[in-house]
Amino acid sequence: MEVPVEQKIPLGALAELLGGRLTDPAKAGEIISGVSSLDAAGPGQLAFLWKEDYAEAAKRSEAAAIVCREPLPGARAPQVLVDDPQAAMLTLLGQVHALRHPPQAPGVHPDASVAEGVHLGEDCSVGAGAVVERGARIGARSQIKGLAYVGRGVVVGEDCTIHPGAVLLDHVRLGDRVVIWSGAIVGRDGFGFVQDAENRHTRIPQVGGVVIEDDVEVGPLTTVDRGALEDTVLRRGVKIDAHCHVAHNCEIGENALLVGYARMGGSVRIGKNAYLLQDAGVSSGRSVGEGAILGTCCHALHKDVPAGATMGGCPARPAMQHRRIEVSLARLPEMRKQLHRLEKELAALRARD
């Protein structure tokens, strides 16, 4: 990653910024202009080592300097020694990101549509083409970016970012530091219908809401449905990737993580610190316990998942059992041939009698 010219910085100053110690003070004046991986880094670029598994790669690296915890004997590049290399990386990348993606200027763009009665907090911003409907409240320093939609009575907390094209439908409530990515739809009516005597489907009015607590992130093209009566709730610290679906009346516990294409039916309960990996699914009314992990393509269809369990397969099974089944499935063609051979041998033995 090449850092723009105005962000270039001497290695010695960078070491001070990260609270580290440079092992070769003679290199303090070398200019750092980018950040990259250990394998890809070259002259003028910084690399990070936070797992000892990659120590040999760090020693071979062509980086201008390596940020790490302990000295690396035999490394060609000088090192910046810090207590926590991963935290140092996040600090540096956070500053680079802030420079590359500055916030919108406070205020309402002339091409935005903001209805009467909207409360705009201090230093918040509304971008070009964004729509904010009557009764909405936008907290201090929050950004409603271009072409985003904020419905009637929506509450957006402080320091939130609603990215271009994101949709917050009526009466959704967001805490502080919430990020809603482009194309996400929050507050759609849940998928609830009843069938009449003539088998026609009639929508059940969904009068609940969506409550999203502090520090939650909702990925692009993800949908979060409002509840039928009670609210759908995303607790503090939940992170949701792209293309996920949270159905009506679900509750996602604190710091739970939903990876791309994870989805669930209505009234699901996900415990705090649980993980739903790629394409995992949870059937309506089921629960996933605290700290549990549903592996890729794992579907909890018929049973609740206990706390701390690691599950795989469809339907969900304990991960070790799922692995044994997968190994056995791979042997089925061979086992089928063996079975046919044994059946022939048994038939021959019976014929002799």
Short mmCIF file of C-alpha atoms in Angstrom, two decimals:
data_model
loop_
_atom_site.label_atom_id
_atom_site.label_comp_id
_atom_site.label_asym_id
_atom_site.label_seq_id
_atom_site.Cartn_x
_atom_site.Cartn_y
_atom_site.Cartn_z
CA MET A 1 0.00 0.00 0.00
CA GLU A 2 1.56 3.30 -1.08
CA VAL A 3 0.92 6.23 1.24
CA PRO A 4 0.32 9.62 -0.43
CA VAL A 5 3.31 12.03 -0.43
CA GLU A 6 1.90 14.29 2.28
CA GLN A 7 1.78 11.31 4.64
CA LYS A 8 5.42 10.25 4.30
CA ILE A 9 7.29 10.23 7.60
CA PRO A 10 10.88 9.54 8.84
CA LEU A 11 11.32 6.15 10.46
CA GLY A 12 12.48 7.67 13.74
CA ALA A 13 9.36 9.84 13.99
CA LEU A 14 7.21 6.83 13.13
CA ALA A 15 8.83 4.83 15.93
CA GLU A 16 7.95 7.63 18.36
CA LEU A 17 4.38 7.75 17.03
CA LEU A 18 4.00 4.02 17.74
CA GLY A 19 5.64 4.30 21.16
CA GLY A 20 8.46 1.98 20.04
CA ARG A 21 12.27 1.80 20.00
CA LEU A 22 14.27 1.72 16.77
CA THR A 23 17.02 -0.90 16.91
CA ASP A 24 19.24 0.98 14.45
CA PRO A 25 19.19 4.74 15.22
CA ALA A 26 21.28 5.37 12.09
CA LYS A 27 18.14 4.55 10.05
CA ALA A 28 15.99 7.17 11.84
CA GLY A 29 16.04 9.51 8.84
CA GLU A 30 14.84 6.93 6.30
CA ILE A 31 11.52 7.97 4.82
CA ILE A 32 8.58 5.58 5.16
CA SER A 33 6.06 5.97 2.37
CA GLY A 34 3.91 2.85 2.64
CA VAL A 35 2.78 -0.18 4.61
CA SER A 36 2.71 -3.72 3.26
CA SER A 37 2.90 -7.40 4.19
CA LEU A 38 6.18 -9.08 5.11
CA ASP A 39 6.44 -10.81 1.73
CA ALA A 40 5.41 -7.87 -0.45
CA ALA A 41 7.16 -4.99 1.36
CA GLY A 42 10.03 -3.21 -0.35
CA PRO A 43 12.17 -0.09 0.12
CA GLY A 44 10.37 2.69 1.95
CA GLN A 45 7.66 0.36 3.26
CA LEU A 46 6.87 -0.76 6.78
CA ALA A 47 5.80 -4.30 7.70
CA PHE A 48 4.43 -5.81 10.91
CA LEU A 49 5.18 -9.07 12.73
CA TRP A 50 2.77 -10.02 15.50
CA LYS A 51 2.87 -13.82 15.21
CA GLU A 52 6.12 -15.64 15.80
CA ASP A 53 5.08 -18.15 13.11
CA TYR A 54 6.19 -15.56 10.55
CA ALA A 55 9.57 -14.73 12.12
CA GLU A 56 11.54 -16.33 9.27
CA ALA A 57 9.53 -14.38 6.70
CA ALA A 58 10.30 -11.22 8.69
CA LYS A 59 14.03 -11.94 8.60
CA ARG A 60 13.90 -12.32 4.79
CA SER A 61 11.64 -9.31 4.26
CA GLU A 62 12.81 -6.48 1.99
CA ALA A 63 10.86 -3.96 4.12
CA ALA A 64 12.53 -0.73 5.21
CA ALA A 65 11.65 -1.64 8.81
CA ILE A 66 9.66 -4.22 10.72
CA VAL A 67 7.45 -3.50 13.72
CA CYS A 68 7.69 -6.40 16.18
CA ARG A 69 7.82 -7.28 19.86
CA GLU A 70 11.36 -8.70 20.22
CA PRO A 71 14.61 -8.14 18.26
CA LEU A 72 15.06 -10.36 15.20
CA PRO A 73 18.62 -11.68 15.05
CA GLY A 74 19.71 -12.01 11.42
CA ALA A 75 17.00 -9.76 9.99
CA ARG A 76 18.17 -7.48 7.18
CA ALA A 77 15.72 -4.69 8.14
CA PRO A 78 15.89 -2.62 11.32
CA GLN A 79 13.10 -3.22 13.81
CA VAL A 80 10.74 -0.96 15.72
CA LEU A 81 10.15 -2.73 19.02
CA VAL A 82 6.72 -2.24 20.60
CA ASP A 83 4.74 -4.00 23.31
CA ASP A 84 1.87 -4.94 20.97
CA PRO A 85 2.64 -5.02 17.21
CA GLN A 86 -0.98 -5.65 16.27
CA ALA A 87 -2.17 -2.62 18.26
CA ALA A 88 0.61 -0.56 16.66
CA MET A 89 -0.55 -1.63 13.20
CA LEU A 90 -4.13 -0.65 13.99
CA THR A 91 -2.95 2.73 15.26
CA LEU A 92 -0.97 3.46 12.11
CA LEU A 93 -3.56 2.14 9.65
CA GLY A 94 -6.27 4.04 11.50
CA GLN A 95 -4.40 7.30 10.95
CA VAL A 96 -3.74 6.53 7.29
CA HIS A 97 -7.42 5.62 6.81
CA ALA A 98 -8.56 8.85 8.45
CA LEU A 99 -6.35 10.87 6.08
CA ARG A 100 -7.52 8.97 3.01
CA HIS A 101 -11.21 9.06 3.97
CA PRO A 102 -11.83 12.39 5.71
CA PRO A 103 -15.32 12.95 7.12
CA GLN A 104 -17.90 15.02 5.30
CA ALA A 105 -17.91 18.69 6.14
CA PRO A 106 -20.51 19.44 8.84
CA GLY A 107 -23.83 20.77 7.61
CA VAL A 108 -26.51 19.91 5.09
CA HIS A 109 -25.58 19.70 1.41
CA PRO A 110 -27.80 21.90 -0.82
CA ASP A 111 -28.93 18.81 -2.73
CA ALA A 112 -30.02 16.92 0.41
CA SER A 113 -33.67 16.72 1.48
CA VAL A 114 -34.20 17.30 5.20
CA ALA A 115 -37.80 17.52 6.39
CA GLU A 116 -39.15 19.97 8.93
CA GLY A 117 -38.83 18.89 12.53
CA VAL A 118 -35.57 16.97 12.06
CA HIS A 119 -33.04 17.40 14.88
CA LEU A 120 -29.46 17.71 13.66
CA GLY A 121 -26.79 17.39 16.32
CA GLU A 122 -23.64 19.45 16.54
CA ASP A 123 -21.23 18.98 13.60
CA CYS A 124 -23.32 16.27 11.96
CA SER A 125 -23.48 16.18 8.15
CA VAL A 126 -26.03 15.24 5.49
CA GLY A 127 -24.59 14.53 2.03
CA ALA A 128 -25.82 15.24 -1.48
CA GLY A 129 -29.02 13.42 -2.40
CA ALA A 130 -29.58 12.07 1.12
CA VAL A 131 -33.13 12.11 2.51
CA VAL A 132 -33.97 12.62 6.18
CA GLU A 133 -37.67 12.38 6.99
CA ARG A 134 -39.81 14.18 9.57
CA GLY A 135 -39.09 13.48 13.25
CA ALA A 136 -35.66 11.94 12.73
CA ARG A 137 -32.85 12.77 15.17
CA ILE A 138 -29.23 12.75 14.04
CA GLY A 139 -26.61 12.76 16.80
CA ALA A 140 -23.52 14.90 17.06
CA ARG A 141 -20.77 14.29 14.48
CA SER A 142 -22.78 11.60 12.69
CA GLN A 143 -22.54 11.44 8.91
CA ILE A 144 -25.47 10.74 6.61
CA LYS A 145 -23.66 10.27 3.32
CA GLY A 146 -24.93 10.93 -0.18
CA LEU A 147 -28.08 9.09 -1.28
CA ALA A 148 -28.66 7.52 2.13
CA TYR A 149 -32.24 7.40 3.43
CA VAL A 150 -33.32 8.06 7.02
CA GLY A 151 -37.02 7.44 7.66
CA ARG A 152 -39.57 9.02 9.94
CA GLY A 153 -38.79 8.99 13.64
CA VAL A 154 -35.39 7.33 13.18
CA VAL A 155 -32.85 7.99 15.92
CA VAL A 156 -29.17 7.99 14.94
CA GLY A 157 -26.74 8.30 17.84
CA GLU A 158 -23.46 10.18 17.99
CA ASP A 159 -20.45 9.51 15.72
CA CYS A 160 -22.39 7.17 13.42
CA THR A 161 -21.73 6.70 9.70
CA ILE A 162 -24.56 5.91 7.30
CA HIS A 163 -22.86 5.14 3.99
CA PRO A 164 -24.18 6.04 0.51
CA GLY A 165 -27.32 4.16 -0.44
CA ALA A 166 -27.95 2.72 3.03
CA VAL A 167 -31.58 2.71 4.17
CA LEU A 168 -32.91 3.24 7.70
CA LEU A 169 -36.68 2.82 7.55
CA ASP A 170 -39.14 4.38 9.96
CA HIS A 171 -38.54 4.31 13.73
CA VAL A 172 -35.23 2.46 13.67
CA ARG A 173 -33.03 3.38 16.65
CA LEU A 174 -29.23 3.44 16.50
CA GLY A 175 -26.81 3.89 19.38
CA ASP A 176 -23.44 5.61 19.15
CA ARG A 177 -20.60 4.80 16.73
CA VAL A 178 -22.80 2.60 14.54
CA VAL A 179 -21.74 2.01 10.93
CA ILE A 180 -24.31 1.08 8.27
CA TRP A 181 -22.69 0.22 4.93
CA SER A 182 -23.99 0.92 1.43
CA GLY A 183 -27.02 -1.05 0.32
CA ALA A 184 -27.95 -2.26 3.80
CA ILE A 185 -31.66 -2.05 4.64
CA VAL A 186 -32.60 -1.75 8.30
CA GLY A 187 -36.22 -1.81 9.42
CA ARG A 188 -37.93 -3.63 6.57
CA ASP A 189 -41.16 -5.36 7.61
CA GLY A 190 -40.53 -8.94 8.66
CA PHE A 191 -41.61 -11.73 6.31
CA GLY A 192 -44.86 -12.61 8.08
CA PHE A 193 -48.01 -13.82 6.33
CA VAL A 194 -51.18 -15.73 7.19
CA GLN A 195 -53.16 -17.86 4.75
CA ASP A 196 -56.90 -17.40 4.43
CA ALA A 197 -59.52 -20.00 3.48
CA GLU A 198 -58.76 -19.45 -0.19
CA ASN A 199 -55.02 -19.92 0.36
CA ARG A 200 -54.26 -16.27 -0.25
CA HIS A 201 -51.32 -14.84 1.68
CA THR A 202 -52.07 -11.77 3.78
CA ARG A 203 -49.22 -9.79 5.28
CA ILE A 204 -49.14 -9.50 9.08
CA PRO A 205 -48.50 -5.82 9.95
CA GLN A 206 -45.11 -5.55 11.64
CA VAL A 207 -45.36 -2.90 14.35
CA GLY A 208 -42.14 -3.62 16.24
CA GLY A 209 -38.89 -1.81 15.56
CA VAL A 210 -35.18 -2.36 15.22
CA VAL A 211 -32.80 -1.38 18.03
CA ILE A 212 -29.09 -1.30 17.25
CA GLU A 213 -26.87 -0.63 20.24
CA ASP A 214 -23.46 1.09 20.39
CA ASP A 215 -20.46 0.06 18.25
CA VAL A 216 -22.41 -2.16 15.85
CA GLU A 217 -21.48 -2.52 12.18
CA VAL A 218 -23.95 -3.70 9.51
CA GLY A 219 -22.35 -4.72 6.22
CA PRO A 220 -23.36 -3.86 2.65
CA LEU A 221 -26.49 -5.50 1.20
CA THR A 222 -27.43 -6.87 4.61
CA THR A 223 -31.06 -6.75 5.77
CA VAL A 224 -32.32 -6.38 9.33
CA ASP A 225 -36.11 -6.80 9.62
CA ARG A 226 -38.28 -5.06 12.20
CA GLY A 227 -40.17 -7.16 14.71
CA ALA A 228 -43.84 -8.10 14.46
CA LEU A 229 -44.63 -6.89 18.00
CA GLU A 230 -41.35 -6.67 19.92
CA ASP A 231 -38.15 -5.16 18.55
CA THR A 232 -35.39 -6.89 16.64
CA VAL A 233 -32.26 -6.15 18.68
CA LEU A 234 -28.56 -6.04 17.83
CA ARG A 235 -26.63 -5.74 21.07
CA ARG A 236 -23.48 -3.72 21.67
CA GLY A 237 -20.45 -4.58 19.54
CA VAL A 238 -22.17 -6.87 17.01
CA LYS A 239 -20.38 -7.01 13.64
CA ILE A 240 -22.28 -8.17 10.55
CA ASP A 241 -20.61 -8.78 7.19
CA ALA A 242 -22.08 -8.33 3.69
CA HIS A 243 -25.15 -10.20 2.35
CA CYS A 244 -26.41 -11.33 5.75
CA HIS A 245 -30.03 -11.49 6.93
CA VAL A 246 -31.43 -10.90 10.42
CA ALA A 247 -35.14 -11.74 10.46
CA HIS A 248 -37.94 -10.27 12.56
CA ASN A 249 -37.77 -10.46 16.37
CA CYS A 250 -34.22 -11.83 16.43
CA GLU A 251 -31.80 -10.84 19.17
CA ILE A 252 -28.06 -10.88 18.49
CA GLY A 253 -25.93 -10.87 21.65
CA GLU A 254 -23.00 -8.60 22.46
CA ASN A 255 -19.92 -8.90 20.25
CA ALA A 256 -21.41 -11.67 18.12
CA LEU A 257 -19.97 -11.94 14.61
CA LEU A 258 -21.90 -12.81 11.44
CA VAL A 259 -19.71 -13.50 8.39
CA GLY A 260 -20.87 -13.13 4.77
CA TYR A 261 -24.18 -14.79 3.83
CA ALA A 262 -24.97 -15.81 7.42
CA ARG A 263 -28.72 -15.67 7.92
CA MET A 264 -31.53 -16.68 10.22
CA GLY A 265 -35.27 -17.11 10.49
CA GLY A 266 -37.56 -15.21 12.82
CA SER A 267 -37.22 -15.08 16.62
CA VAL A 268 -33.69 -16.52 16.66
CA ARG A 269 -31.48 -15.84 19.68
CA ILE A 270 -27.71 -15.58 19.18
CA GLY A 271 -25.63 -15.51 22.37
CA LYS A 272 -22.89 -13.00 23.01
CA ASN A 273 -19.47 -13.70 21.47
CA ALA A 274 -20.97 -16.30 19.13
CA TYR A 275 -19.71 -16.70 15.55
CA LEU A 276 -21.72 -17.55 12.46
CA LEU A 277 -19.22 -18.20 9.68
CA GLN A 278 -19.77 -17.97 5.92
CA ASP A 279 -23.18 -19.17 4.76
CA ALA A 280 -24.18 -20.39 8.23
CA GLY A 281 -27.91 -20.49 8.97
CA VAL A 282 -30.22 -20.72 11.96
CA SER A 283 -33.83 -21.86 11.60
CA SER A 284 -36.75 -19.89 13.06
CA GLY A 285 -37.04 -20.04 16.82
CA ARG A 286 -33.70 -21.74 17.38
CA SER A 287 -30.96 -20.37 19.66
CA VAL A 288 -27.18 -20.33 19.48
CA GLY A 289 -25.49 -20.23 22.87
CA GLU A 290 -22.85 -17.86 24.16
CA GLY A 291 -19.45 -18.34 22.52
CA ALA A 292 -20.71 -21.01 20.11
CA ILE A 293 -19.34 -21.28 16.56
CA LEU A 294 -21.31 -22.35 13.50
CA GLY A 295 -18.82 -23.29 10.79
CA THR A 296 -19.05 -22.49 7.10
CA CYS A 297 -22.35 -23.75 5.60
CA CYS A 298 -23.47 -25.08 8.98
CA HIS A 299 -27.24 -24.90 9.48
CA ALA A 300 -28.87 -25.21 12.89
CA LEU A 301 -32.25 -26.49 11.75
CA HIS A 302 -33.82 -28.72 14.39
CA LYS A 303 -31.97 -28.20 17.67
CA ASP A 304 -30.58 -25.31 19.69
CA VAL A 305 -26.79 -24.95 19.76
CA PRO A 306 -25.36 -25.10 23.30
CA ALA A 307 -23.00 -22.47 24.66
CA GLY A 308 -19.37 -22.96 23.67
CA ALA A 309 -20.11 -25.60 21.04
CA THR A 310 -18.35 -25.72 17.67
CA MET A 311 -20.69 -27.07 15.02
CA GLY A 312 -20.47 -28.11 11.38
CA GLY A 313 -22.65 -29.56 8.62
CA CYS A 314 -26.33 -29.50 7.76
CA PRO A 315 -28.09 -30.24 9.98
CA ALA A 316 -25.63 -28.93 12.56
CA ARG A 317 -23.56 -31.53 14.42
CA PRO A 318 -20.58 -31.25 16.76
CA ALA A 319 -17.59 -30.38 14.59
CA MET A 320 -15.64 -33.59 15.28
CA GLN A 321 -18.65 -35.75 14.45
CA HIS A 322 -19.17 -33.75 11.25
CA ARG A 323 -15.55 -34.31 10.23
CA ARG A 324 -15.83 -38.06 10.78
CA ILE A 325 -18.98 -38.14 8.65
CA GLU A 326 -17.24 -36.19 5.88
CA VAL A 327 -14.32 -38.63 5.92
CA SER A 328 -16.72 -41.56 5.73
CA LEU A 329 -18.66 -39.97 2.86
CA ALA A 330 -15.48 -39.71 0.83
CA ARG A 331 -15.00 -43.48 1.24
CA LEU A 332 -18.57 -44.41 0.24
CA PRO A 333 -17.78 -45.42 -3.39
CA GLU A 334 -15.01 -47.74 -2.20
CA MET A 335 -17.20 -49.11 0.62
CA ARG A 336 -20.02 -49.73 -1.88
CA LYS A 337 -17.71 -51.84 -4.05
CA GLN A 338 -16.55 -53.77 -1.00
CA LEU A 339 -20.17 -54.38 0.00
CA HIS A 340 -21.04 -55.74 -3.47
CA ARG A 341 -18.01 -58.01 -3.39
CA LEU A 342 -18.91 -59.34 0.06
CA GLU A 343 -22.53 -59.91 -1.05
CA LYS A 344 -21.28 -62.00 -4.00
CA GLU A 345 -18.95 -63.98 -1.76
CA LEU A 346 -21.78 -64.59 0.72
CA ALA A 347 -24.11 -65.70 -2.08
CA ALA A 348 -21.45 -68.13 -3.35
CA LEU A 349 -20.98 -69.60 0.12
CA ARG A 350 -24.72 -70.09 0.50
CA ALA A 351 -24.89 -71.74 -2.93
CA ARG A 352 -22.38 -74.37 -1.78
CA ASP A 353 -24.67 -75.33 1.06
#
